[in-house]
PDB file of C-alpha atoms in Angstrom:
ATOM      1  CA  MET E   1      91.835 118.016  88.974  1.00 70.00           C
ATOM      2  CA  GLN E   2      89.783 120.183  90.939  1.00 79.00           C
ATOM      3  CA  ILE E   3      88.805 123.761  90.090  1.00 80.00           C
ATOM      4  CA  GLY E   4      91.009 126.314  91.654  1.00 77.00           C
ATOM      5  CA  PHE E   5      90.566 128.892  94.458  1.00 76.00           C
ATOM      6  CA  PRO E   6      89.731 131.558  93.969  1.00 75.00           C
ATOM      7  CA  ILE E   7      87.890 131.029  90.835  1.00 79.00           C
ATOM      8  CA  ARG E   8      90.159 132.142  87.595  1.00 80.00           C
ATOM      9  CA  ILE E   9      90.474 132.028  84.067  1.00 86.00           C
ATOM     10  CA  ASP E  10      93.925 130.661  83.582  1.00 83.00           C
ATOM     11  CA  HIS E  11      95.576 130.949  80.367  1.00 85.00           C
ATOM     12  CA  ARG E  12      93.391 128.872  77.739  1.00 88.00           C
ATOM     13  CA  GLY E  13      90.759 131.032  78.411  1.00 88.00           C
ATOM     14  CA  ARG E  14      89.128 128.252  80.968  1.00 86.00           C
ATOM     15  CA  THR E  15      87.963 128.279  85.011  1.00 87.00           C
ATOM     16  CA  ALA E  16      91.592 127.162  86.146  1.00 86.00           C
ATOM     17  CA  GLU E  17      92.011 123.899  87.468  1.00 86.00           C
ATOM     18  CA  THR E  18      94.428 122.829  90.304  1.00 85.00           C
ATOM     19  CA  THR E  19      96.120 119.719  91.430  1.00 88.00           C
ATOM     20  CA  HIS E  20      94.743 117.831  94.345  1.00 90.00           C
ATOM     21  CA  GLY E  21      97.361 118.900  96.680  1.00 91.00           C
ATOM     22  CA  GLN E  22      96.804 122.277  95.621  1.00 91.00           C
ATOM     23  CA  HIS E  23      93.440 121.963  95.782  1.00 90.00           C
ATOM     24  CA  VAL E  24      93.168 120.558  99.652  1.00 94.00           C
ATOM     25  CA  ARG E  25      95.513 123.941 100.230  1.00 93.00           C
ATOM     26  CA  GLU E  26      93.368 126.502  99.628  1.00 92.00           C
ATOM     27  CA  MET E  27      90.557 124.377 101.754  1.00 92.00           C
ATOM     28  CA  ILE E  28      92.057 124.261 104.562  1.00 95.00           C
ATOM     29  CA  GLU E  29      93.423 128.032 103.766  1.00 92.00           C
ATOM     30  CA  GLN E  30      89.303 128.805 102.903  1.00 91.00           C
ATOM     31  CA  LEU E  31      88.513 127.595 106.189  1.00 93.00           C
ATOM     32  CA  LEU E  32      90.841 129.290 108.553  1.00 92.00           C
ATOM     33  CA  PHE E  33      90.153 132.052 106.820  1.00 88.00           C
ATOM     34  CA  THR E  34      86.342 131.739 107.223  1.00 91.00           C
ATOM     35  CA  SER E  35      84.357 133.228 109.951  1.00 89.00           C
ATOM     36  CA  PRO E  36      80.810 130.585 111.649  1.00 90.00           C
ATOM     37  CA  GLY E  37      78.690 132.395 110.424  1.00 89.00           C
ATOM     38  CA  GLU E  38      79.389 133.769 107.385  1.00 90.00           C
ATOM     39  CA  ARG E  39      78.654 130.776 104.884  1.00 88.00           C
ATOM     40  CA  VAL E  40      74.950 131.547 104.945  1.00 89.00           C
ATOM     41  CA  ASN E  41      74.214 127.913 103.847  1.00 90.00           C
ATOM     42  CA  GLN E  42      76.062 126.308 106.411  1.00 90.00           C
ATOM     43  CA  PRO E  43      76.428 128.756 108.530  1.00 91.00           C
ATOM     44  CA  GLU E  44      78.728 126.733 111.026  1.00 92.00           C
ATOM     45  CA  PHE E  45      81.400 126.701 108.628  1.00 92.00           C
ATOM     46  CA  GLY E  46      84.596 128.195 109.486  1.00 90.00           C
ATOM     47  CA  CYS E  47      87.678 128.391 112.099  1.00 87.00           C
ATOM     48  CA  GLY E  48      87.368 131.849 113.638  1.00 79.00           C
ATOM     49  CA  LEU E  49      90.830 132.227 113.842  1.00 78.00           C
ATOM     50  CA  MET E  50      90.826 135.578 112.818  1.00 74.00           C
ATOM     51  CA  LYS E  51      88.535 136.446 116.009  1.00 72.00           C
ATOM     52  CA  MET E  52      92.023 135.241 117.750  1.00 67.00           C
ATOM     53  CA  VAL E  53      94.303 137.957 115.791  1.00 61.00           C
ATOM     54  CA  PHE E  54      92.657 140.299 118.229  1.00 63.00           C
ATOM     55  CA  GLY E  55      92.999 138.169 120.972  1.00 62.00           C
ATOM     56  CA  PRO E  56      95.900 139.334 124.234  1.00 67.00           C
ATOM     57  CA  ASN E  57      99.186 138.395 122.436  1.00 67.00           C
ATOM     58  CA  SER E  58     100.231 135.554 124.700  1.00 70.00           C
ATOM     59  CA  ASP E  59     101.172 131.766 124.709  1.00 73.00           C
ATOM     60  CA  GLU E  60      97.259 130.334 125.885  1.00 76.00           C
ATOM     61  CA  LEU E  61      96.714 132.399 122.648  1.00 74.00           C
ATOM     62  CA  ALA E  62      98.499 129.897 121.116  1.00 75.00           C
ATOM     63  CA  SER E  63      97.889 126.932 122.544  1.00 81.00           C
ATOM     64  CA  ALA E  64      94.010 127.299 122.166  1.00 82.00           C
ATOM     65  CA  THR E  65      94.554 127.874 118.240  1.00 84.00           C
ATOM     66  CA  GLN E  66      96.361 125.543 117.677  1.00 88.00           C
ATOM     67  CA  PHE E  67      93.693 123.486 119.116  1.00 89.00           C
ATOM     68  CA  LEU E  68      90.523 125.347 117.254  1.00 89.00           C
ATOM     69  CA  ILE E  69      92.677 124.745 114.413  1.00 92.00           C
ATOM     70  CA  GLN E  70      93.173 120.912 114.671  1.00 93.00           C
ATOM     71  CA  GLY E  71      89.560 121.143 115.674  1.00 92.00           C
ATOM     72  CA  SER E  72      88.177 122.358 112.426  1.00 93.00           C
ATOM     73  CA  ILE E  73      89.979 120.656 110.476  1.00 95.00           C
ATOM     74  CA  GLN E  74      88.877 117.257 111.440  1.00 94.00           C
ATOM     75  CA  GLN E  75      85.815 118.408 112.037  1.00 94.00           C
ATOM     76  CA  TRP E  76      85.854 119.576 108.441  1.00 94.00           C
ATOM     77  CA  LEU E  77      87.902 118.126 106.181  1.00 95.00           C
ATOM     78  CA  GLY E  78      89.203 114.572 108.410  1.00 95.00           C
ATOM     79  CA  HIS E  79      87.556 113.025 104.900  1.00 95.00           C
ATOM     80  CA  LEU E  80      90.245 114.698 103.567  1.00 95.00           C
ATOM     81  CA  VAL E  81      94.159 114.943 105.320  1.00 96.00           C
ATOM     82  CA  GLN E  82      94.899 113.840 109.073  1.00 96.00           C
ATOM     83  CA  VAL E  83      97.205 116.385 110.527  1.00 95.00           C
ATOM     84  CA  GLN E  84      99.721 115.599 111.904  1.00 95.00           C
ATOM     85  CA  GLU E  85     101.190 118.842 113.726  1.00 95.00           C
ATOM     86  CA  VAL E  86      99.902 122.745 114.584  1.00 94.00           C
ATOM     87  CA  GLU E  87     102.183 125.245 115.193  1.00 93.00           C
ATOM     88  CA  VAL E  88     100.760 128.799 115.985  1.00 88.00           C
ATOM     89  CA  ARG E  89     103.444 131.987 116.961  1.00 84.00           C
ATOM     90  CA  SER E  90     102.156 135.089 117.407  1.00 77.00           C
ATOM     91  CA  GLU E  91     104.565 137.579 116.222  1.00 77.00           C
ATOM     92  CA  GLU E  92     103.571 141.636 117.101  1.00 74.00           C
ATOM     93  CA  GLU E  93      99.950 141.389 115.886  1.00 74.00           C
ATOM     94  CA  LYS E  94     101.064 138.844 113.468  1.00 79.00           C
ATOM     95  CA  LEU E  95      99.321 135.076 113.881  1.00 80.00           C
ATOM     96  CA  LEU E  96     102.014 132.350 112.219  1.00 87.00           C
ATOM     97  CA  VAL E  97     100.450 129.315 111.532  1.00 91.00           C
ATOM     98  CA  THR E  98     101.708 125.693 110.161  1.00 95.00           C
ATOM     99  CA  ILE E  99     100.231 123.095 109.383  1.00 97.00           C
ATOM    100  CA  LYS E 100     101.900 119.647 108.107  1.00 97.00           C
ATOM    101  CA  TYR E 101      99.356 116.549 107.184  1.00 97.00           C
ATOM    102  CA  THR E 102      99.147 113.949 105.263  1.00 97.00           C
ATOM    103  CA  LEU E 103      96.946 113.490 102.038  1.00 96.00           C
ATOM    104  CA  ILE E 104      94.593 110.480 103.188  1.00 96.00           C
ATOM    105  CA  LYS E 105      94.137 109.996  98.865  1.00 92.00           C
ATOM    106  CA  THR E 106      97.364 110.021  98.044  1.00 93.00           C
ATOM    107  CA  GLN E 107      98.965 109.935 101.384  1.00 95.00           C
ATOM    108  CA  GLN E 108     101.475 112.584 100.121  1.00 95.00           C
ATOM    109  CA  GLN E 109     102.782 114.885 103.307  1.00 96.00           C
ATOM    110  CA  GLN E 110     102.680 118.449 103.307  1.00 95.00           C
ATOM    111  CA  MET E 111     103.772 121.633 104.938  1.00 96.00           C
ATOM    112  CA  ASP E 112     101.708 124.677 104.237  1.00 96.00           C
ATOM    113  CA  SER E 113     101.844 127.989 106.590  1.00 95.00           C
ATOM    114  CA  PHE E 114      99.704 130.918 107.186  1.00 91.00           C
ATOM    115  CA  GLU E 115      99.589 134.079 108.076  1.00 88.00           C
ATOM    116  CA  PHE E 116      97.454 136.597 109.655  1.00 82.00           C
ATOM    117  CA  SER E 117      97.047 140.004 110.674  1.00 76.00           C
ATOM    118  CA  PRO E 118      94.397 142.224 111.493  1.00 64.00           C
TER     119      PRO E 118
END
């Protein structure tokens, strides 16, 4: 078991735990929502996706964002997951990201979606 994110107390009054698959999903979420320079001890950590939300909404932005996400996951979480596909769609002021990946430890396939808006 892993410590859940965000850190919280469970019904037993202990630090909440989570499964390996859920923990990896939470790590991907942290990576996507963290901007480089935000963490003191790891200033390179993050994806920079929040800055992309403010860019002009276009197919080019979606394509660039796909490469950004895939590269960031490979750099920071490549030892945990193998990315199968990253899909980025922009709808009005929102950026919708769907990631399909395989957990290396269990060979289980996962698909998670994240929504970004200013």
